[in-house]
Amino acid sequence: MPVIEKAELEGFVGDVFRSAGYASEEAGLISRLMVAANLCGHDSHGVRQIPTYLKRIGEKQIVPNAPITVLRESPTTVLLDANRALGHVAAARALEMGVAKAREVKVSVAAVRNLNHIGRVGAYPEMAAEQGMICLAFVQGHIRSVAPFGGLDKKLATNPFSAAFPNPGGAPILLDFASSVVAANKIHQAYDRGVETGEGWIMDERGNPVRDPALFVEGKAAMLPLGGGRGHKGYALSVVTDIIAGVLSGAGAAHTEREIANNSTLLITLDPEAFLPRKEYERQVGELVDYLRATATRPGDPPVMIPGEFEENHRREREAHGIPIEEPVWNHIQEAVAELQVALPVPRSA
Amino acid sequence: MPVIEKAELEGFVGDVFRSAGYASEEAGLISRLMVAANLCGHDSHGVRQIPTYLKRIGEKQIVPNAPITVLRESPTTVLLDANRALGHVAAARALEMGVAKAREVKVSVAAVRNLNHIGRVGAYPEMAAEQGMICLAFVQGHIRSVAPFGGLDKKLATNPFSAAFPNPGGAPILLDFASSVVAANKIHQAYDRGVETGEGWIMDERGNPVRDPALFVEGKAAMLPLGGGRGHKGYALSVVTDIIAGVLSGAGAAHTEREIANNSTLLITLDPEAFLPRKEYERQVGELVDYLRATATRPGDPPVMIPGEFEENHRREREAHGIPIEEPVWNHIQEAVAELQVALPVPRSA
């Protein structure tokens, strides 16, 4: 499969979005965030999305260079209208405002509505953590694909939740997960690859477990909430996220009919120094990481991972050796950009 | 099994804690919160704990009428030292201060350390919701009982997470769950009842799945993180909760050696009116509830539940018909209070 250097892929993606009408700075931000998703191993949320985003720009669902406007603001809170910006730009703006407020008043909440797909959710809390802040992100998904626990109908989106923490020993400690068993894009990825989904990911319209991703892609299967037999937990997390990100942002809860894809987002940002000196915070987190790493595992099993280490390991590997892009994904991207007069990057190997 | 009226049980529990040295107001608060856990169906966190709390008072792990002191404070944040108060008193105080701050500045964070067991976690966010606020609670558990995902050793506590939302149509919408598959007290309950644990709750020291709760009670089995095959999610939630509740409160992360049981707690309280008018919030949440209730289920299955409805249904039933208390639990309570000169309530039936 093609393997492309980070810098070359970033240059290409930036060119694509400039050609699609974006100003240079926004195109650069989108490019860095999209490639960063691939870099850290979440290919489902990276450059694979280029064709979808271009299509939505064509449909005016996504508006390049849309102004991001303040609807309500207080010293601790802000509500933004993204006016159909691509989510990456809008969520990064909300994060920036949230971090600035948390620096002033210790804790802030920034919400944004009317934005398209934000890509990898964890990217935004990570940005806060890199600036010394703790951040929680709640995101309302845009496709009803998940059944409430005990039910059959697709009523909720995958409504992801993320949190990141400054980590003195390396990349931020990161939680980043859908409140469903997996993110929907993981099922689309299985479909692209022609493989079965994992066990317990989806069920058919009568509630029988199935593993054919085509059923999901065709709308004939629902995803299950996180937790399996304890799926009331994932379901509750999904409802919570729907209220926090959907209702508070003014986008409306899951029942709302929408014209455009929606990734309403609410970010809670917290300065750890409101509670303890930075040095003490860092010492505690460093010791916790060492303590978790020392966990015994079954003979032959790899060591336990620290949340965020999956991403960190992929980042190290792919920064050194390039980003592999699956053949069908790469072909699809090339078709999508064919009319844009953009030079394609040269893969390292094919 | 004995069934006791709410008011009679509250009177009895209040008498127990007054006899154990509590001032009347604190004893009343503890009593209301403990009985409320039974009322809403979480018997594992209710009056079943009386013998444990009395033992800890005897050991001076729990100090009746301990002052709850402010260590750090800003307009948005507060850090409290509970000075070994029972958690119910300390968490209720933190919640009260958090709600008062959120009324002033829209969002607040209240953390408290050096407190004993807080009982049912959901009780505190519910109190905020009943006052019109949204509240998230992160609690550090006090017994290392859960293995990191992929590991064998008991390194983390069950570190629960809870969130509650004002609901115009009834009791607050409530998420309240351990980041492990279940709360540890559910396994102790299985042990008391002489039944097996649920599947996938615990594993032995070699990592083989087991279902004998005695193995867990004897310290020879570890709990698994929420999520089964996707248990990296529950593990990440546990680490996140450990940092938020343990590190920020100054209690220290999971590796910290402790002299006393610990339920360090951090509460984030948010005024929905920072983002939208109260009426609009209520309309949206009401519509979401109706929409979820209308979910189709398998033939013969009950309707889908709204998060918090389990608690609400139990509350309605037990307020009308009394609180059943399992025979061994009731016997254990009677033994524990034998020396306290407290009149026992008269069960409705035996």
XYZ file of C-alpha atoms in Angstrom:
700
model
C 0.000 0.000 0.000
C 1.194 3.594 -0.545
C 3.268 5.070 2.267
C 3.561 8.865 2.294
C 5.821 11.098 4.363
C 4.046 13.294 6.910
C 5.301 16.587 5.407
C 4.375 15.557 1.884
C 0.907 14.440 2.912
C 0.346 17.671 4.838
C 1.413 19.697 1.828
C -0.957 17.760 -0.412
C -3.967 18.042 1.913
C -3.307 21.771 2.344
C -3.239 22.168 -1.448
C -6.509 20.253 -1.755
C -8.334 22.557 0.648
C -6.790 25.715 -0.818
C -7.959 24.551 -4.230
C -11.393 23.943 -2.760
C -11.574 27.591 -1.714
C -9.940 27.811 1.709
C -7.639 30.605 2.782
C -4.123 29.448 3.440
C -4.222 29.490 7.246
C -7.445 27.463 7.507
C -6.250 24.985 4.893
C -3.050 24.529 6.898
C -4.965 23.887 10.133
C -7.306 21.377 8.476
C -4.356 19.643 6.855
C -2.358 19.370 10.077
C -5.351 17.991 11.997
C -6.347 15.492 9.303
C -2.825 14.164 8.869
C -2.382 14.093 12.661
C -5.297 11.640 12.872
C -3.487 9.296 10.484
C -0.182 9.869 12.241
C -1.560 8.676 15.560
C -3.158 5.576 14.053
C -6.768 6.709 13.678
C -6.934 6.316 9.891
C -10.721 6.198 10.065
C -10.728 9.890 10.999
C -7.874 11.122 8.791
C -7.338 11.753 5.077
C -9.886 9.016 4.332
C -12.462 11.793 4.864
C -11.187 14.055 2.042
C -13.760 12.867 -0.548
C -16.618 13.333 1.928
C -15.504 16.842 2.875
C -15.063 17.895 -0.777
C -18.520 16.575 -1.599
C -20.006 18.526 1.285
C -18.188 21.697 0.217
C -19.803 21.210 -3.190
C -23.195 20.859 -1.524
C -22.561 23.965 0.629
C -22.937 21.858 3.757
C -19.392 22.936 4.527
C -18.576 26.595 3.875
C -14.874 27.448 3.442
C -13.697 30.439 5.492
C -17.063 30.724 7.272
C -16.897 33.288 10.088
C -17.138 31.751 13.556
C -19.344 34.066 15.571
C -19.909 34.529 19.292
C -23.568 34.063 20.281
C -23.224 34.316 24.067
C -20.255 34.953 26.275
C -19.358 35.327 29.955
C -15.974 35.291 31.697
C -16.271 31.495 32.099
C -18.372 30.438 29.108
C -18.759 31.003 25.387
C -21.209 29.768 22.780
C -20.132 29.917 19.125
C -21.980 29.573 15.847
C -19.653 28.043 13.248
C -21.889 29.026 10.311
C -21.197 25.701 8.567
C -17.421 25.751 8.982
C -15.649 22.428 8.793
C -15.531 21.131 12.372
C -11.743 21.134 12.595
C -11.626 24.914 12.271
C -14.593 25.520 14.564
C -13.572 23.118 17.329
C -10.003 24.473 17.295
C -11.423 27.992 17.699
C -13.655 26.906 20.602
C -10.687 25.190 22.212
C -8.525 28.283 21.851
C -11.178 30.454 23.486
C -11.765 27.876 26.224
C -8.063 27.678 27.060
C -7.744 31.475 27.150
C -10.684 31.720 29.561
C -9.398 28.899 31.777
C -6.083 30.747 32.082
C -7.994 33.745 33.437
C -10.659 32.111 35.601
C -9.402 28.498 36.179
C -12.305 26.721 34.475
C -14.243 27.396 31.284
C -16.884 25.889 29.054
C -16.880 26.530 25.298
C -19.664 25.208 23.082
C -20.002 25.404 19.320
C -22.845 24.487 16.972
C -23.512 24.492 13.254
C -20.205 22.869 12.376
C -19.449 19.873 10.217
C -17.307 16.814 11.085
C -14.509 17.618 13.547
C -12.369 14.577 12.690
C -10.553 12.932 15.589
C -12.165 14.228 18.783
C -9.088 13.647 20.957
C -7.117 16.220 18.960
C -8.796 19.133 20.759
C -8.331 18.060 24.401
C -4.755 17.125 23.416
C -4.156 20.706 22.246
C -5.302 21.948 25.651
C -3.090 19.419 27.459
C -0.092 20.549 25.421
C -0.782 24.006 26.850
C -0.876 22.687 30.421
C -4.660 22.392 30.748
C -6.999 19.493 31.457
C -9.832 19.289 28.939
C -12.976 17.209 28.522
C -14.772 17.129 25.163
C -18.348 16.025 24.488
C -19.366 15.692 20.843
C -22.764 15.047 19.308
C -22.484 12.670 16.372
C -24.470 13.354 13.225
C -25.838 10.002 12.094
C -28.437 8.088 14.064
C -26.766 4.711 14.160
C -26.904 3.421 17.742
C -29.829 1.742 19.518
C -30.660 2.667 23.120
C -29.829 -0.240 25.475
C -32.595 -2.817 25.228
C -34.077 -1.258 22.076
C -33.933 -1.869 18.340
C -34.153 1.496 16.547
C -31.200 3.649 15.617
C -31.967 6.657 17.782
C -28.596 8.029 18.845
C -25.318 8.900 17.177
C -22.033 7.475 18.419
C -21.643 10.602 20.600
C -17.971 10.441 21.555
C -16.336 11.616 24.759
C -12.688 12.572 25.182
C -10.401 13.877 27.919
C -6.716 14.792 27.933
C -4.199 15.579 30.664
C -0.744 17.131 30.618
C 1.823 14.355 31.091
C 5.336 15.442 32.063
C 6.788 12.181 30.716
C 5.467 12.389 27.162
C 2.338 12.801 25.064
C -0.851 13.763 26.906
C -2.775 11.070 28.731
C -5.779 10.663 26.490
C -9.223 9.125 26.644
C -11.008 9.285 23.288
C -13.919 7.001 22.614
C -17.370 6.639 21.163
C -20.189 5.832 23.570
C -21.064 3.026 21.132
C -18.955 -0.151 21.073
C -16.802 1.431 18.328
C -16.796 4.579 16.201
C -18.980 4.242 13.082
C -15.973 4.826 10.847
C -14.424 1.596 12.151
C -17.358 -0.287 10.604
C -16.988 1.588 7.334
C -13.313 0.639 7.442
C -14.223 -3.054 7.861
C -16.575 -2.668 4.890
C -13.803 -1.103 2.760
C -11.482 -3.952 3.714
C -14.093 -6.636 3.079
C -13.803 -8.093 6.575
C -16.346 -8.832 9.309
C -16.979 -6.398 12.136
C -15.920 -7.333 15.668
C -18.299 -9.402 17.763
C -21.044 -7.474 19.513
C -20.640 -4.311 17.428
C -23.908 -4.432 15.445
C -27.321 -6.148 15.371
C -29.955 -6.538 12.660
C -33.416 -4.966 12.722
C -34.801 -7.791 14.887
C -32.006 -7.435 17.411
C -29.956 -10.467 16.330
C -26.168 -10.063 16.476
C -24.602 -9.797 13.001
C -21.055 -9.140 11.728
C -21.541 -8.124 8.088
C -20.552 -4.433 7.842
C -22.605 -4.120 4.614
C -25.786 -4.433 6.686
C -24.713 -1.384 8.674
C -23.583 0.579 5.612
C -26.971 -0.139 3.986
C -28.814 1.054 7.088
C -30.112 -2.394 8.050
C -28.101 -2.822 11.238
C -27.777 -0.754 14.400
C -24.697 -0.308 16.545
C -24.776 -1.304 20.187
C -23.857 0.997 23.063
C -20.543 0.486 24.874
C -20.622 -2.148 27.605
C -22.115 -5.300 26.057
C -24.340 -6.839 28.764
C -23.738 -3.646 30.766
C -24.677 -1.490 27.770
C -26.906 0.725 29.899
C -23.631 2.474 30.741
C -22.711 3.312 27.137
C -26.317 4.298 26.487
C -26.327 6.654 29.479
C -23.028 8.166 28.339
C -24.546 8.751 24.911
C -27.624 10.502 26.333
C -25.418 12.618 28.603
C -23.243 13.635 25.652
C -26.303 14.402 23.566
C -27.595 16.819 26.210
C -24.219 18.414 26.964
C -23.106 18.861 23.359
C -26.464 19.001 21.570
C -28.890 20.742 23.904
C -26.460 23.196 25.527
C -24.955 24.234 22.185
C -28.453 24.971 20.895
C -28.099 22.393 18.102
C -30.922 20.367 19.635
C -30.979 16.817 20.992
C -30.931 13.570 18.975
C -34.542 13.886 17.831
C -33.791 17.102 15.919
C -34.101 16.900 12.123
C -31.044 18.451 10.471
C -30.194 19.752 7.043
C -26.471 19.291 7.423
C -24.002 17.000 9.137
C -23.489 18.128 12.697
C -20.736 17.682 15.277
C -21.812 20.076 18.014
C -19.067 20.178 20.609
C -18.724 21.284 24.213
C -15.300 21.600 25.837
C -14.675 21.915 29.586
C -11.179 23.253 30.260
C -9.619 23.258 33.704
C -6.329 24.632 35.009
C -4.791 22.048 37.371
C -3.040 24.888 39.202
C -6.424 25.891 40.626
C -5.913 22.874 42.874
C -2.227 22.109 43.307
C 1.204 23.381 42.236
C 2.248 22.335 38.736
C 5.277 20.427 40.066
C 3.112 18.359 42.371
C 0.624 17.628 39.570
C 3.477 16.468 37.353
C 5.039 14.318 40.053
C 1.715 12.555 40.727
C 0.935 11.896 37.067
C 4.481 10.678 36.424
C 4.257 8.255 39.348
C 0.836 7.034 38.236
C 2.193 6.272 34.759
C 5.146 4.301 36.198
C 2.817 2.426 38.536
C 0.463 1.419 35.713
C 3.327 0.411 33.405
C 4.574 -1.993 36.096
C 1.344 -4.056 35.900
C 1.980 -7.800 35.421
C 0.538 -9.344 32.244
C -0.076 -12.898 31.035
C 3.089 -14.713 29.836
C 3.861 -13.524 26.305
C 1.482 -10.555 26.464
C 2.772 -7.027 25.819
C 2.930 -4.529 28.698
C -0.187 -2.639 29.716
C -0.621 0.609 27.797
C -1.164 4.058 29.228
C -4.241 5.790 27.738
C -2.815 7.827 24.846
C 0.116 5.474 24.279
C -1.548 3.860 21.240
C -1.556 7.294 19.625
C 1.967 8.143 20.823
C 3.444 4.882 19.488
C 1.832 5.335 16.095
C 3.007 8.922 15.945
C 6.614 7.926 16.607
C 6.503 5.118 14.036
C 4.791 7.106 11.306
C 6.806 10.275 11.777
C 9.887 8.136 11.178
C 8.618 5.813 8.456
C 5.712 7.536 6.769
C 1.952 7.090 6.796
C 0.496 3.992 5.142
C -2.757 4.617 3.276
C -4.861 1.695 2.209
C -5.067 1.203 -1.562
C -8.861 1.704 -1.940
C -8.724 4.811 0.251
C -5.863 6.267 -1.780
C -7.672 5.539 -5.049
C -10.813 7.175 -3.734
C -8.865 10.286 -2.707
C -7.202 10.539 -6.124
C -10.591 10.368 -7.851
C -12.029 12.993 -5.524
C -9.232 15.511 -6.159
C -8.957 14.832 -9.913
C -10.573 18.141 -10.876
C -8.657 20.261 -8.374
C -5.334 20.642 -10.249
C -3.374 19.486 -7.212
C -0.037 17.685 -7.479
C -0.228 14.223 -5.904
C 2.422 13.256 -3.381
C 4.843 10.509 -4.366
C 4.428 7.418 -2.180
C 7.597 5.918 -0.669
C 6.517 2.458 -1.758
C 3.478 1.042 -3.513
C -37.334 -10.520 54.267
C -37.964 -7.457 56.491
C -39.640 -4.507 54.783
C -39.312 -1.161 56.559
C -41.098 2.120 55.895
C -38.899 4.948 54.627
C -39.661 7.284 57.552
C -39.062 4.573 60.115
C -35.782 3.542 58.541
C -34.622 7.169 58.349
C -35.466 7.654 62.017
C -33.547 4.534 62.955
C -30.431 5.402 60.924
C -30.449 8.945 62.323
C -30.608 7.508 65.858
C -27.703 5.179 65.083
C -25.425 8.010 63.975
C -26.482 10.301 66.828
C -25.676 7.493 69.243
C -22.320 7.114 67.509
C -21.520 10.727 68.306
C -22.965 12.799 65.461
C -24.742 16.104 65.958
C -28.374 15.968 64.963
C -28.106 17.787 61.634
C -25.258 15.644 60.289
C -26.927 12.447 61.477
C -30.075 13.516 59.622
C -28.160 14.178 56.395
C -26.337 10.837 56.574
C -29.586 9.058 57.303
C -31.464 10.661 54.417
C -28.671 9.883 51.961
C -28.197 6.287 53.096
C -31.911 5.507 52.989
C -32.202 7.298 49.636
C -29.705 4.799 48.180
C -31.975 1.930 49.244
C -35.073 3.800 48.097
C -33.773 4.106 44.557
C -32.750 0.458 44.377
C -29.025 0.669 45.088
C -29.082 -1.476 48.226
C -25.367 -2.119 47.853
C -24.705 1.526 48.790
C -27.405 2.022 51.426
C -27.990 0.884 55.015
C -25.968 -2.245 54.280
C -22.942 -0.001 55.010
C -23.952 0.831 58.620
C -21.729 -1.838 60.226
C -18.720 -0.722 58.145
C -19.201 2.938 59.023
C -19.632 2.204 62.757
C -16.465 0.094 62.722
C -14.560 2.920 61.029
C -15.886 5.455 63.540
C -14.513 3.160 66.272
C -11.145 3.102 64.484
C -11.192 6.904 64.071
C -11.040 6.500 60.287
C -14.332 8.382 60.270
C -14.556 11.370 62.613
C -18.099 12.512 63.539
C -18.674 16.264 63.209
C -15.236 16.794 61.628
C -14.869 20.374 60.369
C -14.751 20.638 56.577
C -12.119 23.233 55.815
C -11.334 25.293 52.730
C -7.757 24.774 51.484
C -7.913 26.838 48.289
C -10.642 28.912 46.761
C -11.317 31.125 43.759
C -14.595 32.465 42.344
C -14.880 29.314 40.174
C -13.112 26.651 42.227
C -12.800 25.321 45.755
C -10.679 22.606 47.350
C -11.862 21.190 50.672
C -10.236 19.037 53.322
C -12.877 16.878 54.991
C -10.645 15.973 57.930
C -11.934 12.371 57.912
C -15.623 13.228 57.762
C -17.931 10.547 56.430
C -18.102 11.133 52.679
C -21.826 11.859 52.634
C -21.344 14.998 54.705
C -18.229 16.126 52.854
C -19.512 15.512 49.323
C -22.811 17.240 50.134
C -20.822 20.250 51.393
C -18.679 20.330 48.236
C -21.822 20.079 46.127
C -23.469 22.934 48.009
C -20.432 25.173 47.479
C -20.156 24.135 43.817
C -23.811 24.959 43.139
C -23.504 28.335 44.881
C -20.470 29.213 42.752
C -22.111 28.034 39.522
C -25.062 30.305 40.277
C -22.634 33.229 40.411
C -20.181 32.409 37.619
C -21.986 29.765 35.444
C -19.477 26.944 35.987
C -17.584 25.714 39.036
C -15.318 22.919 40.178
C -15.376 21.702 43.789
C -12.928 19.069 44.995
C -12.716 17.395 48.397
C -10.165 15.026 49.903
C -9.651 13.161 53.145
C -13.205 11.890 53.298
C -14.540 8.401 53.817
C -17.110 6.506 51.703
C -19.640 8.815 50.024
C -22.264 6.123 49.437
C -24.204 6.356 46.181
C -22.271 8.727 43.901
C -25.305 9.740 41.846
C -26.915 11.345 44.884
C -24.725 14.456 44.605
C -25.204 15.324 40.915
C -28.928 14.625 41.499
C -28.981 17.266 44.249
C -27.517 19.770 41.785
C -30.035 18.798 39.096
C -32.883 19.290 41.545
C -31.595 22.865 41.893
C -31.571 23.371 38.123
C -27.869 22.672 37.541
C -26.008 20.114 35.442
C -23.352 18.302 37.452
C -20.593 15.792 36.699
C -18.975 13.843 39.554
C -15.662 11.985 39.470
C -14.854 9.817 42.480
C -11.675 7.973 43.391
C -12.458 4.579 44.867
C -10.538 3.356 47.886
C -9.755 -0.309 47.240
C -7.426 -1.454 44.474
C -9.606 -4.066 42.865
C -9.531 -3.512 39.098
C -6.843 -4.571 36.612
C -5.733 -2.213 33.846
C -6.931 -3.474 30.440
C -4.618 -6.274 29.320
C -3.039 -6.637 32.776
C -3.427 -8.918 35.782
C -2.747 -6.897 38.936
C -5.352 -4.990 40.899
C -4.011 -1.482 40.381
C -7.073 0.745 40.239
C -10.226 1.230 42.255
C -13.652 1.121 40.629
C -13.448 4.932 40.203
C -17.056 5.839 39.432
C -18.347 8.633 37.239
C -21.767 10.250 37.457
C -23.701 13.033 35.764
C -27.188 14.426 36.330
C -29.435 16.806 34.398
C -32.594 18.687 35.317
C -35.541 16.922 33.702
C -38.785 18.891 33.514
C -40.790 15.656 33.209
C -39.622 13.946 36.388
C -36.558 12.807 38.296
C -33.182 13.989 36.998
C -31.640 12.215 34.034
C -28.832 10.319 35.685
C -25.678 8.503 34.688
C -24.039 6.764 37.641
C -21.571 3.991 37.033
C -18.268 2.446 38.019
C -15.509 2.439 35.398
C -15.212 -1.281 36.180
C -17.811 -3.725 34.814
C -19.779 -3.313 38.063
C -19.352 -1.595 41.435
C -17.388 -3.715 43.935
C -20.353 -3.785 46.305
C -22.347 -5.717 43.689
C -19.811 -8.547 44.038
C -20.016 -8.410 47.823
C -23.778 -8.584 47.446
C -23.462 -11.734 45.282
C -21.192 -13.186 47.986
C -23.757 -12.406 50.720
C -26.476 -14.035 48.632
C -24.360 -17.097 47.819
C -24.742 -16.640 44.055
C -22.251 -16.405 41.199
C -21.128 -13.060 39.810
C -22.184 -12.032 36.320
C -20.079 -13.230 33.398
C -16.997 -11.157 32.648
C -16.974 -9.338 35.997
C -13.846 -10.903 37.531
C -10.752 -12.974 36.662
C -8.326 -15.018 38.751
C -4.658 -14.173 39.282
C -3.668 -15.817 35.985
C -6.271 -13.881 34.057
C -8.822 -16.683 33.660
C -12.478 -15.643 33.875
C -14.132 -16.816 37.128
C -17.564 -16.276 38.721
C -17.073 -17.198 42.386
C -17.447 -13.958 44.378
C -15.509 -15.548 47.280
C -12.342 -15.342 45.180
C -12.822 -11.586 44.920
C -13.746 -11.144 48.582
C -10.577 -13.094 49.543
C -8.456 -10.888 47.310
C -7.679 -13.635 44.774
C -9.603 -12.173 41.838
C -9.471 -8.834 40.034
C -12.350 -6.931 38.495
C -12.287 -6.081 34.811
C -12.702 -2.579 33.394
C -15.986 -1.638 31.705
C -16.219 -2.647 28.064
C -15.304 -6.338 27.878
C -13.249 -6.751 24.682
C -13.261 -2.935 24.442
C -12.104 -2.644 28.048
C -9.466 -0.069 27.127
C -12.391 2.368 27.354
C -13.301 1.536 30.965
C -9.598 1.502 31.838
C -9.085 4.953 30.317
C -12.150 6.264 32.178
C -10.696 4.891 35.413
C -7.314 6.593 34.855
C -9.059 9.851 33.944
C -11.162 9.685 37.107
C -8.106 8.872 39.181
C -6.331 12.004 37.952
C -9.370 14.289 38.184
C -10.548 13.139 41.610
C -7.290 11.876 43.113
C -4.520 14.098 41.778
C -6.452 17.377 41.618
C -7.909 16.946 45.102
C -4.392 16.407 46.443
C -5.272 12.914 47.706
C -2.757 11.423 45.280
C -3.224 8.980 42.405
C -3.875 5.232 42.645
C -0.313 4.382 43.653
C -0.612 6.377 46.901
C -0.488 4.344 50.118
C -3.325 5.395 52.441
C -4.084 5.011 56.105
C -7.821 5.407 55.704
C -10.556 4.647 53.228
C -10.746 7.409 50.643
C -13.406 8.682 48.270
C -11.842 11.866 46.938
C -14.428 13.632 44.816
C -14.449 16.357 42.191
C -17.696 17.952 41.039
C -18.124 20.095 37.918
C -21.320 22.137 38.104
C -22.717 24.023 35.150
C -25.680 26.354 34.779
C -27.530 25.493 31.542
C -28.719 29.107 31.355
C -25.165 30.092 30.432
C -26.051 28.639 27.037
C -29.797 28.784 26.460
C -33.011 29.920 28.141
C -34.352 27.526 30.782
C -37.594 26.983 28.830
C -35.696 25.938 25.720
C -33.471 23.572 27.736
C -36.567 21.986 29.255
C -38.347 21.643 25.922
C -35.344 19.921 24.364
C -34.822 17.485 27.237
C -38.543 16.692 27.371
C -38.595 15.948 23.651
C -35.460 13.796 23.903
C -37.056 11.731 26.657
C -40.233 11.180 24.592
C -38.143 10.278 21.546
C -36.098 7.682 23.462
C -39.175 6.184 25.128
C -40.690 5.578 21.683
C -37.857 3.179 20.733
C -39.104 -0.184 19.418
C -38.062 -3.266 21.421
C -38.083 -7.020 20.778
C -41.537 -8.636 21.099
C -42.263 -9.148 24.806
C -39.422 -6.896 25.969
C -40.143 -3.944 28.263
C -39.771 -0.394 26.905
C -36.356 1.229 26.785
C -35.492 3.054 29.991
C -34.342 6.642 30.340
C -31.096 6.933 32.351
C -32.280 7.562 35.917
C -35.573 5.725 35.439
C -34.330 2.635 37.268
C -33.821 4.833 40.324
C -37.099 6.711 39.833
C -39.152 3.505 39.521
C -37.639 2.026 42.650
C -38.210 5.252 44.520
C -41.902 5.295 43.624
C -42.365 1.623 44.570
C -40.452 1.762 47.836
C -41.916 5.059 49.016
C -45.327 3.434 48.655
C -44.575 -0.077 49.902
C -41.486 0.139 52.082
C -37.841 -0.834 51.691
C -36.979 -4.534 51.638
C -33.744 -5.394 53.425
C -32.189 -8.787 52.913
C -32.213 -11.014 56.010
C -28.395 -11.371 56.398
C -27.942 -7.619 55.928
C -30.615 -6.852 58.536
C -29.071 -9.329 60.986
C -25.662 -7.789 60.469
C -27.032 -4.285 61.114
C -28.774 -5.430 64.320
C -25.527 -6.935 65.611
C -23.586 -3.783 64.737
C -25.967 -1.456 66.622
C -26.503 -3.781 69.616
C -24.408 -1.632 71.958
C -25.857 1.696 70.850
C -29.153 1.678 72.790
C -31.149 2.445 69.665
C -34.739 1.289 69.189
C -35.056 -0.999 66.160
C -37.722 -0.205 63.582
C -40.572 -2.643 63.267
C -40.600 -4.371 59.866
C -43.919 -4.455 57.976
C -43.453 -8.137 57.277
C -40.792 -10.702 58.066
